[in-house]
Short mmCIF file of C-alpha atoms in Angstrom, two decimals:
data_model
loop_
_atom_site.label_atom_id
_atom_site.label_comp_id
_atom_site.label_asym_id
_atom_site.label_seq_id
_atom_site.Cartn_x
_atom_site.Cartn_y
_atom_site.Cartn_z
CA MET A 15 -12.66 -34.35 3.88
CA SER A 16 -9.86 -31.71 5.96
CA SER A 17 -11.17 -29.04 8.32
CA SER A 18 -8.72 -26.70 6.74
CA CYS A 19 -10.75 -26.23 3.53
CA CYS A 20 -13.63 -24.01 5.38
CA TYR A 21 -16.30 -25.24 2.37
CA GLU A 22 -15.63 -29.06 3.16
CA LYS A 23 -14.99 -29.44 -0.09
CA CYS A 24 -11.49 -30.69 -0.84
CA ASP A 25 -8.66 -31.84 1.06
CA GLY A 26 -7.40 -28.65 2.13
CA SER A 27 -4.93 -28.48 -0.73
CA GLY A 28 -7.46 -26.53 -2.68
CA LEU A 29 -8.29 -28.92 -5.92
CA MET A 30 -10.65 -31.39 -5.78
CA GLN A 31 -11.50 -34.50 -8.06
CA MET A 32 -15.08 -34.47 -9.63
CA LEU A 33 -16.32 -37.85 -11.34
CA ASN A 34 -17.56 -37.44 -15.00
CA GLU A 35 -20.43 -39.92 -14.40
CA SER A 36 -21.03 -40.86 -18.14
CA THR A 37 -17.47 -41.22 -18.81
CA GLY A 38 -16.55 -42.51 -15.53
CA GLU A 39 -13.23 -40.17 -15.29
CA PHE A 40 -11.93 -37.62 -12.88
CA LYS A 41 -11.41 -33.91 -13.91
CA VAL A 42 -9.35 -32.00 -11.60
CA GLN A 43 -11.56 -28.88 -10.50
CA TYR A 44 -10.47 -25.89 -8.16
CA CYS A 45 -12.09 -25.63 -4.82
CA LYS A 46 -13.05 -22.17 -3.70
CA CYS A 47 -11.00 -22.13 -0.54
CA ARG A 48 -7.88 -22.36 -3.18
CA GLU A 49 -8.78 -18.19 -4.16
CA GLU A 50 -9.21 -17.35 -0.01
CA LYS A 51 -6.41 -18.95 0.72
CA ILE A 52 -4.28 -17.07 -2.22
CA TYR A 53 -5.64 -14.06 -1.25
CA SER A 54 -4.75 -14.63 2.87
CA ASP A 55 -1.28 -15.49 1.51
CA ARG A 56 -0.90 -11.60 -0.36
CA LEU A 57 -2.34 -10.02 2.60
CA ARG A 58 -0.24 -11.23 4.86
CA PHE A 59 2.87 -10.30 2.49
CA ALA A 60 1.09 -6.90 2.29
CA ASN A 61 1.99 -6.29 6.01
CA ILE A 62 -0.91 -3.37 5.48
CA PRO A 63 -1.47 -2.13 9.14
CA ALA A 64 -4.70 -4.04 11.18
CA GLU A 65 -6.49 -0.89 11.52
CA PHE A 66 -6.22 -0.15 7.30
CA GLU A 67 -7.22 -3.69 6.27
CA SER A 68 -10.45 -2.87 5.72
CA LEU A 69 -10.18 0.42 4.24
CA THR A 70 -11.89 0.91 0.63
CA VAL A 71 -11.93 4.10 -1.72
CA ASN A 72 -15.64 4.23 -1.68
CA SER A 73 -15.37 4.33 1.89
CA PHE A 74 -12.78 7.86 2.00
CA ASN A 75 -15.30 9.99 3.89
CA THR A 76 -14.54 13.63 1.88
CA ASN A 77 -17.27 15.08 4.29
CA LEU A 78 -15.09 15.00 6.89
CA TYR A 79 -13.07 17.57 5.25
CA LYS A 80 -14.62 21.20 6.92
CA LYS A 81 -12.08 23.86 6.26
CA GLU A 82 -12.45 25.78 3.07
CA GLY A 83 -11.45 24.27 -0.10
CA SER A 84 -10.41 21.02 1.75
CA LYS A 85 -13.69 19.24 0.36
CA ALA A 86 -13.01 19.75 -3.22
CA ILE A 87 -9.10 18.82 -3.04
CA SER A 88 -10.12 15.73 -1.06
CA GLN A 89 -12.85 14.91 -3.59
CA ASN A 90 -10.68 15.30 -6.02
CA ALA A 91 -7.56 13.02 -4.88
CA LYS A 92 -10.67 10.50 -4.50
CA THR A 93 -11.59 10.85 -8.02
CA MET A 94 -8.36 10.60 -9.25
CA VAL A 95 -7.86 7.33 -7.44
CA ALA A 96 -11.14 5.94 -8.47
CA ASN A 97 -9.72 6.77 -12.66
CA TYR A 98 -6.45 5.36 -11.59
CA VAL A 99 -8.14 2.11 -10.20
CA LYS A 100 -10.20 1.93 -13.64
CA SER A 101 -7.20 2.88 -15.87
CA PHE A 102 -4.88 0.31 -13.73
CA SER A 103 -3.33 -1.29 -17.56
CA LYS A 104 -2.65 1.43 -18.90
CA PHE A 105 -0.80 2.89 -15.75
CA GLU A 106 0.49 -0.66 -14.78
CA GLU A 107 2.06 -0.47 -18.39
CA LEU A 108 3.63 2.69 -17.94
CA GLY A 109 5.04 2.03 -14.37
CA LYS A 110 3.09 4.65 -13.42
CA GLY A 111 2.23 5.10 -9.04
CA ILE A 112 0.53 7.69 -6.97
CA TYR A 113 2.23 10.55 -4.72
CA PHE A 114 0.25 11.77 -2.16
CA TYR A 115 1.70 14.75 -0.50
CA SER A 116 0.70 17.37 2.33
CA LYS A 117 2.16 19.09 4.74
CA THR A 118 -0.17 18.63 7.25
CA LYS A 119 0.11 15.43 8.80
CA GLY A 120 -3.06 13.19 9.73
CA SER A 121 -4.67 14.59 6.34
CA GLY A 122 -5.85 11.33 4.94
CA LYS A 123 -2.12 10.56 2.59
CA THR A 124 -2.13 6.84 4.02
CA ARG A 125 -5.52 6.43 4.24
CA LEU A 126 -6.14 6.98 0.63
CA ALA A 127 -2.82 5.30 -0.21
CA VAL A 128 -3.69 2.51 1.48
CA SER A 129 -7.30 2.15 0.05
CA LEU A 130 -5.84 2.14 -3.48
CA GLY A 131 -3.19 -0.28 -2.47
CA ASN A 132 -6.48 -2.55 -0.71
CA VAL A 133 -8.76 -2.36 -4.19
CA LEU A 134 -5.34 -3.53 -6.50
CA LEU A 135 -4.62 -6.26 -3.66
CA LYS A 136 -8.23 -7.89 -3.77
CA ASN A 137 -9.84 -6.71 -6.72
CA LEU A 138 -7.45 -6.51 -9.27
CA LYS A 139 -5.43 -9.26 -7.46
CA GLN A 140 -2.02 -7.32 -7.42
CA GLN A 141 0.76 -7.96 -5.17
CA VAL A 142 0.78 -5.79 -2.71
CA LYS A 143 3.34 -4.34 -0.16
CA PHE A 144 3.40 -1.51 2.11
CA ILE A 145 6.43 -0.44 4.48
CA THR A 146 7.26 3.04 5.97
CA CYS A 147 10.72 4.91 4.24
CA SER A 148 12.02 4.58 7.72
CA ASP A 149 11.27 0.84 8.33
CA LEU A 150 12.84 0.31 4.57
CA LEU A 151 16.01 1.98 5.45
CA LYS A 152 16.03 0.34 8.62
CA GLU A 153 15.84 -3.32 7.17
CA ILE A 154 18.57 -2.11 4.86
CA LYS A 155 20.93 -1.56 7.20
CA ASN A 156 19.96 -4.32 9.47
CA THR A 157 21.74 -6.50 6.66
CA TYR A 158 24.86 -5.40 7.71
CA ASN A 159 24.92 -7.60 11.07
CA LYS A 160 26.63 -10.51 10.83
CA ASP A 161 23.78 -12.60 11.88
CA SER A 162 21.66 -10.86 9.23
CA LYS A 163 20.02 -14.00 7.10
CA TYR A 164 20.22 -11.27 4.11
CA SER A 165 22.67 -9.54 2.01
CA GLU A 166 21.79 -5.89 1.24
CA SER A 167 21.92 -7.38 -3.02
CA GLN A 168 19.66 -9.59 -1.71
CA LEU A 169 16.67 -7.37 0.78
CA VAL A 170 17.14 -4.30 -2.32
CA ASP A 171 16.74 -7.24 -4.91
CA SER A 172 13.56 -8.53 -2.90
CA ILE A 173 11.94 -5.10 -2.65
CA ASN A 174 12.27 -4.39 -6.14
CA LYS A 175 10.54 -7.39 -7.25
CA VAL A 176 7.60 -6.22 -5.65
CA ASN A 177 4.85 -5.78 -8.11
CA ILE A 178 2.81 -2.88 -5.77
CA LEU A 179 5.29 -1.09 -3.26
CA ILE A 180 3.49 1.65 -0.80
CA ILE A 181 6.57 3.37 1.08
CA ASP A 182 5.26 5.88 3.45
CA ASP A 183 6.08 8.82 4.85
CA ILE A 184 9.29 9.15 2.45
CA GLY A 185 10.89 12.69 2.95
CA VAL A 186 11.02 12.39 7.15
CA GLU A 187 14.52 10.67 6.79
CA ARG A 188 17.33 12.96 7.17
CA PRO A 189 19.08 13.20 3.36
CA THR A 190 22.54 11.47 4.17
CA ASN A 191 24.75 10.46 1.54
CA TRP A 192 23.86 6.90 2.65
CA VAL A 193 20.13 7.02 2.40
CA ASN A 194 20.20 8.99 -0.93
CA GLU A 195 22.35 6.12 -1.98
CA MET A 196 19.59 3.26 -1.23
CA LEU A 197 16.50 5.18 -2.00
CA PHE A 198 17.68 5.78 -5.10
CA SER A 199 18.69 2.29 -6.16
CA VAL A 200 15.79 1.05 -5.36
CA LEU A 201 13.95 3.43 -7.06
CA ASP A 202 15.87 3.12 -9.96
CA ASN A 203 15.65 -0.23 -10.41
CA ARG A 204 11.59 -0.09 -9.79
CA MET A 205 11.90 2.36 -12.54
CA LYS A 206 13.62 0.36 -14.81
CA TYR A 207 11.33 -2.67 -14.71
CA ASN A 208 8.01 -0.40 -14.62
CA LYS A 209 7.22 -1.44 -11.48
CA ILE A 210 4.65 0.70 -9.14
CA THR A 211 5.58 2.44 -6.47
CA ILE A 212 2.86 4.37 -4.56
CA PHE A 213 4.10 7.21 -2.32
CA THR A 214 3.36 9.65 1.04
CA SER A 215 5.02 12.30 2.25
CA ASN A 216 4.93 15.80 4.15
CA CYS A 217 5.59 17.66 1.05
CA ALA A 218 6.06 17.97 -2.89
CA VAL A 219 8.63 16.19 -4.48
CA GLU A 220 10.45 19.44 -5.62
CA GLU A 221 10.50 20.09 -1.37
CA LEU A 222 12.29 17.01 -0.98
CA GLU A 223 15.95 17.87 0.42
CA HIS A 224 17.14 14.41 -1.03
CA ASP A 225 19.09 15.45 -4.36
CA GLU A 226 18.10 15.94 -7.64
CA ARG A 227 18.94 12.02 -9.12
CA LEU A 228 16.72 11.42 -6.69
CA LYS A 229 13.52 13.54 -7.13
CA SER A 230 14.09 13.22 -10.82
CA ARG A 231 13.09 9.37 -10.64
CA LEU A 232 10.07 10.28 -8.29
CA THR A 233 8.96 12.72 -10.77
CA LYS A 234 8.94 9.76 -13.58
CA MET A 235 7.51 7.48 -11.57
CA CYS A 236 4.69 8.88 -9.91
CA ILE A 237 1.39 11.09 -10.75
CA PRO A 238 1.19 13.65 -7.76
CA VAL A 239 -2.13 14.32 -6.06
CA LYS A 240 -2.53 17.51 -3.78
CA MET A 241 -4.04 16.15 -0.27
CA PRO A 242 -5.66 18.72 2.14
CA GLU A 243 -3.92 20.75 4.49
CA GLU A 244 -6.71 19.41 7.17
CA ASP A 245 -6.13 17.12 10.17
CA ILE A 246 -8.82 15.18 9.93
CA ARG A 247 -7.14 12.19 12.12
CA LYS A 248 -7.17 14.26 15.15
CA PHE A 249 -10.71 15.28 14.76
CA LEU A 250 -11.91 11.06 14.40
CA ALA A 251 -10.08 10.80 17.40
CA TYR A 252 -11.88 12.88 18.97
CA LYS A 253 -15.33 12.07 17.98
CA GLU A 254 -14.11 8.47 19.08
CA ASN A 255 -12.78 9.47 22.55
CA GLU A 256 -16.42 11.52 22.72
CA SER A 257 -18.38 7.93 21.98
CA LEU A 258 -16.11 6.20 24.61
CA GLN A 259 -16.82 8.90 27.20
CA ASP A 260 -20.56 8.68 26.34
CA MET A 261 -20.49 5.00 27.03
CA LEU A 262 -18.33 4.90 29.99
CA LEU A 263 -20.71 7.87 31.57
CA LYS A 264 -23.57 5.64 31.02
CA LYS A 265 -25.39 4.66 33.96
CA VAL A 266 -25.65 0.92 34.94
#
């Protein structure tokens, strides 16, 4: 058996030939390592930042929010995401994603969006891809270089084929005509083929500075989920630094 099988059951291909002793015939079965390799490939393709890979919807801690009303808003958001997962087949049929928004940076938008992506990737075995809006536009722009391996149409087509696309921070880019056209092209095609897109943004759809065609697509494609106006990322950073300071001050 090959060492490439973590269970040392197959030759690394994910397939095992099992002998039926009563008939003397061999039957092919899947090894446990096969699903783990498939998941590993999906995770690598998903491009989820390392700091978010272990996040789950259940671990989204609404008790971190201290401002008046923030906890209730975060609990509503968490409940909506949990119910989205439970009824995913219906939302998949409709091609409906979620649009997480809050004016406050560090409010948990990306954290909850990626937590949803992790559940869909791991538990429901969906193909997921995470990318910031600015990186998406940058990748499209890079296709204009003469040494690019892909054309603009090829890249956009590959993006449109992703089952679940998480676009982080839509709205931070300057809405030039080119930006509007590129985003419209991506969203229009994903809407036509009922592909699910999950967004995070610092403003509600109607407040985006993009053109009305784009905002119309977003309204059709997504369910808006309001996030609290509270920066818990800063709070968590302070707590982490306090813990590290205590460690550094510990007498040896």
